[in-house]
Amino acid sequence: MGETTGTRTDTGHPGVGRVLVVIPTYNEADNVARIVARVRRAAPAVDILVADDDSPDGTGALADALAGADRRVHVLHREGKQGLGAAYLAGFAWARERGFDAVVEMDADGSHAPEDLPALLSAARDADVVIGSRWTAGARVVNWPLRRLLLSRCGNLYARLVLGMPLSDATGGYRVYRLAALDAFDLASVCSQGYSFQVELSRLAHRSGARIVEVPITFAERERGSSKMSPLIVAEALWRITAWGVQDRRLAVRRGLHGTPTGQVRWP
Ligand SMILES: Nc1nc2c(ncn2[C@@H]2O[C@H](COP(=O)(O)OP(=O)(O)O)[C@@H](O)[C@H]2O)c(=O)[nH]1
Ligand SMILES: [Mg+2]
């Protein structure tokens, strides 16, 4: 694994600081070298952490080779497939231990264009959380099948209605978080394993009063490898969003309010 600590003198991105791009991987052997090269080109001042769940296709070993050749590339080897949320939490902890100022979430399959990263990092100068949005003015979604488009649009609509968050893309996974803002999130409470992790963190960000900014991105369907999306992952997101909505309403009723100072609950 490459190391970042000790000898580093650079301060990373102006107004943001040292940035670690966390790329979770499970069976992304056809993508890992490409995505790392694209990130290095698009944002040379960031470090990259590949968080691999012991992919059977050898992604972890490929990532090790990349790390051996580039001091800004690192690998976190995890024991077996534990889900996207767990991989990101481990990546965030890794970043904190090494004194990074901000973390970026990015898929390995090229759907999140590294070329959009400079715009996200610019927005992070005046924000705690930046969400790369597929569903705001100026964004584009390329080659996604109709069922995925519908799932994303309906999922976002449901999350917005049930959780009352003024976000166009609460489910998206291309984001920048300032570590200092994450400290206010109570990450120990995170229970999502799959992609509902993104909604859960949107909710924690909103509740913590973090400054959230959405930036339009161009999202493209993967060209290599296969999606790890499953009916189980969709079901987890659906029931968790519903449970959070019920919890928020109970809280609001108990307090006799339609809004709380901490929860900022707004009923649809
Ligand atoms: N480490 C880790 N990465 C995962 C896991 N599940 C998915 N990923 C990664 O998460 C990212 C998004 O997954 P993907 O299959 O592209 O989902 P989709 O874009 O919704 O179809 C990719 O980089 C995957 O390799 C997991 O259990 N562990
Ligand atoms: Mg994908």
XYZ file of C-alpha atoms and ligand atoms in Angstrom:
297
model
C 0.000 0.000 0.000
C 1.340 3.460 -0.792
C 1.693 5.846 2.134
C 0.658 9.431 2.402
C 1.733 10.508 5.834
C 4.969 11.950 7.144
C 6.723 13.383 4.133
C 3.810 15.156 2.465
C 4.219 18.905 2.170
C 1.511 19.841 -0.356
C -1.745 21.280 0.881
C -3.992 19.957 -1.871
C -6.844 22.025 -3.219
C -7.166 25.742 -2.432
C -9.986 26.316 0.023
C -10.582 22.589 0.507
C -7.252 21.090 1.553
C -6.016 17.540 1.088
C -8.515 15.430 -0.774
C -8.874 11.641 -0.831
C -11.012 10.070 -3.568
C -12.424 6.796 -2.212
C -13.304 4.315 -4.946
C -15.110 1.199 -3.682
C -14.581 -1.832 -5.863
C -16.101 -5.243 -6.210
C -15.113 -7.096 -9.381
C -13.944 -4.036 -11.282
C -10.821 -5.538 -12.879
C -11.727 -4.053 -16.252
C -12.241 -0.601 -14.771
C -9.832 0.015 -11.899
C -6.772 1.085 -13.927
C -8.873 3.258 -16.219
C -10.628 5.110 -13.434
C -7.431 5.689 -11.464
C -5.682 7.071 -14.576
C -8.632 9.352 -15.340
C -8.711 10.718 -11.789
C -4.958 11.337 -11.807
C -5.299 13.272 -15.088
C -8.382 15.243 -14.106
C -7.290 16.178 -10.569
C -3.538 15.616 -10.090
C -3.527 16.982 -6.526
C -5.878 14.369 -5.035
C -4.975 11.038 -3.479
C -6.933 7.922 -4.378
C -7.955 5.035 -2.125
C -9.304 1.897 -3.783
C -11.458 0.126 -1.168
C -11.684 -3.424 -2.430
C -13.818 -6.141 -0.862
C -11.500 -9.001 -1.826
C -12.901 -9.091 -5.364
C -12.675 -12.621 -6.799
C -11.650 -11.166 -10.187
C -8.339 -9.832 -8.832
C -9.225 -6.128 -8.690
C -7.296 -5.833 -5.415
C -4.046 -7.097 -6.913
C -4.423 -4.756 -9.890
C -4.957 -1.879 -7.467
C -1.823 -2.904 -5.549
C 0.186 -2.663 -8.773
C -1.203 0.838 -9.382
C -0.334 1.848 -5.819
C 3.188 0.491 -6.239
C 3.725 2.757 -9.217
C 2.142 5.940 -7.859
C 2.555 7.340 -4.345
C -0.839 9.005 -4.541
C -2.669 5.714 -5.056
C -3.526 3.521 -2.051
C -5.442 0.331 -1.463
C -7.628 -0.758 1.414
C -8.119 -4.510 1.329
C -11.277 -5.642 3.027
C -12.369 -9.125 3.982
C -15.059 -10.114 1.538
C -18.091 -8.310 0.187
C -19.581 -6.163 2.928
C -21.478 -3.612 0.885
C -20.873 -0.136 -0.440
C -21.696 1.653 2.816
C -19.189 -0.315 4.880
C -16.470 0.237 2.259
C -17.050 3.990 2.326
C -17.093 4.184 6.129
C -13.766 2.356 6.212
C -12.431 4.757 3.569
C -13.578 7.791 5.559
C -11.862 6.436 8.694
C -8.694 5.820 6.654
C -8.791 9.434 5.455
C -9.325 10.792 8.941
C -6.421 8.790 10.381
C -4.123 10.293 7.764
C -5.184 13.890 8.158
C -7.110 14.466 4.938
C -9.503 17.411 4.852
C -12.086 16.069 2.425
C -13.211 12.776 0.913
C -14.798 12.135 -2.459
C -17.108 9.226 -3.216
C -16.756 7.923 -6.744
C -17.828 4.684 -8.471
C -15.131 2.644 -10.184
C -17.060 1.958 -13.371
C -16.679 5.382 -15.010
C -20.282 6.453 -14.403
C -18.946 9.319 -12.307
C -16.715 11.222 -14.699
C -13.438 12.227 -13.034
C -13.467 15.172 -15.441
C -16.355 16.608 -13.371
C -14.256 16.442 -10.197
C -12.650 19.911 -10.493
C -16.152 21.457 -10.588
C -17.184 19.480 -7.502
C -14.026 20.502 -5.649
C -14.535 24.148 -6.602
C -18.037 23.982 -5.153
C -16.606 22.439 -1.967
C -14.801 25.703 -1.194
C -18.128 27.094 0.005
C -19.853 23.904 1.107
C -19.585 21.056 3.583
C -21.114 18.532 1.215
C -21.193 18.626 -2.577
C -23.516 16.257 -4.397
C -22.942 15.564 -8.075
C -26.524 15.597 -9.277
C -27.997 13.746 -12.239
C -31.286 15.538 -11.858
C -30.559 19.243 -11.788
C -30.366 21.782 -14.604
C -27.322 21.185 -16.776
C -26.890 17.517 -15.793
C -26.904 14.662 -18.312
C -27.554 10.946 -17.994
C -26.125 8.924 -20.859
C -27.074 5.379 -21.902
C -28.961 4.427 -18.790
C -31.735 1.894 -19.429
C -35.271 3.119 -18.849
C -35.724 0.950 -15.742
C -32.680 2.525 -14.080
C -33.846 6.027 -15.033
C -37.247 5.314 -13.541
C -35.766 3.735 -10.416
C -33.563 6.761 -9.810
C -36.290 9.325 -10.511
C -38.887 7.499 -8.399
C -36.381 6.787 -5.635
C -35.451 10.452 -5.436
C -39.067 11.565 -5.521
C -39.935 9.155 -2.709
C -36.922 10.184 -0.618
C -37.758 13.865 -1.114
C -41.398 13.422 -0.150
C -40.835 11.118 2.790
C -37.718 12.763 4.233
C -38.430 16.369 3.242
C -34.961 17.049 1.882
C -34.632 19.790 -0.724
C -32.218 17.761 -2.863
C -32.567 16.794 -6.509
C -30.328 13.722 -6.147
C -30.334 12.309 -2.620
C -29.450 8.846 -3.962
C -26.464 9.835 -6.070
C -23.035 8.536 -5.175
C -20.679 11.165 -6.576
C -19.948 13.471 -3.653
C -17.451 15.525 -1.714
C -17.570 15.609 2.092
C -15.440 17.783 4.290
C -14.144 15.561 7.098
C -15.017 18.252 9.635
C -18.643 18.105 8.489
C -18.686 14.310 8.687
C -17.712 14.626 12.351
C -21.131 16.164 13.001
C -22.985 13.301 11.286
C -22.849 10.573 13.939
C -21.477 8.044 11.465
C -21.630 5.380 14.188
C -25.410 5.403 13.735
C -25.219 4.517 10.026
C -26.986 1.227 9.384
C -27.230 1.036 5.579
C -25.291 -1.671 3.853
C -26.148 -1.078 0.209
C -26.948 2.022 -1.795
C -29.368 3.427 0.806
C -26.087 4.572 2.379
C -26.239 7.594 0.074
C -29.735 8.528 1.221
C -28.764 7.957 4.843
C -25.792 10.303 4.520
C -27.952 12.871 2.711
C -30.313 12.697 5.670
C -27.539 13.023 8.240
C -26.067 15.964 6.320
C -29.443 17.691 6.132
C -30.176 17.076 9.817
C -26.756 18.300 10.909
C -27.331 21.622 9.158
C -24.414 21.057 6.786
C -24.105 23.385 3.799
C -25.109 21.106 0.909
C -24.552 22.177 -2.685
C -25.591 20.237 -5.775
C -23.531 20.435 -8.945
C -24.720 19.056 -12.288
C -22.788 16.046 -13.586
C -22.732 13.900 -16.690
C -23.544 10.367 -15.572
C -22.829 7.577 -18.059
C -23.779 3.910 -17.842
C -20.801 1.621 -17.276
C -19.197 0.154 -20.411
C -17.302 -2.693 -18.719
C -18.060 -5.162 -15.947
C -21.465 -5.605 -14.396
C -23.674 -3.737 -11.958
C -23.918 -4.941 -8.360
C -27.381 -3.459 -8.009
C -29.835 -6.121 -6.815
C -33.501 -6.320 -5.776
C -32.247 -6.727 -2.200
C -30.409 -3.395 -2.405
C -33.528 -1.665 -3.765
C -35.653 -3.274 -1.039
C -33.237 -2.117 1.665
C -33.419 1.472 0.366
C -37.206 1.388 0.203
C -37.769 0.114 3.708
C -35.081 2.245 5.274
C -36.425 5.463 3.696
C -39.914 4.517 4.872
C -38.657 3.749 8.386
C -36.768 7.064 8.582
C -39.882 8.904 7.403
C -41.998 7.242 10.093
C -39.345 8.009 12.708
C -39.220 11.687 11.672
C -42.993 12.006 11.859
C -43.160 10.342 15.279
C -40.517 12.746 16.501
C -42.362 15.738 15.088
C -45.642 14.602 16.641
C -43.969 14.009 20.019
C -42.578 17.517 19.948
C -45.862 18.927 18.729
C -44.020 20.680 15.945
C -43.786 20.601 12.193
C -40.118 21.381 12.394
C -37.361 20.714 14.894
C -34.138 22.587 15.432
C -32.018 19.496 14.894
C -34.122 17.422 12.559
C -35.365 20.201 10.281
C -38.309 17.971 9.456
C -40.600 19.470 6.857
C -43.713 17.550 6.079
C -44.465 17.243 2.392
N -16.044 -2.413 -1.852
C -17.264 -2.629 -2.362
N -17.635 -1.981 -3.478
C -18.882 -2.219 -3.983
C -19.790 -3.118 -3.390
N -20.934 -3.123 -4.121
C -20.741 -2.268 -5.138
N -19.497 -1.723 -5.070
C -18.890 -0.696 -5.941
O -19.751 0.413 -5.893
C -19.737 1.095 -7.130
C -21.169 1.186 -7.669
O -21.621 -0.108 -7.989
P -22.318 -0.473 -9.381
O -22.326 -1.956 -9.508
O -21.698 0.266 -10.511
O -23.791 0.031 -9.121
P -24.774 0.779 -10.125
O -23.998 1.910 -10.725
O -25.888 1.225 -9.262
O -25.193 -0.218 -11.143
C -18.806 0.306 -8.038
O -17.524 0.896 -7.972
C -18.800 -1.074 -7.400
O -17.637 -1.832 -7.679
C -19.362 -3.805 -2.193
O -20.059 -4.608 -1.602
N -18.097 -3.517 -1.735
Mg -22.348 1.742 -11.756
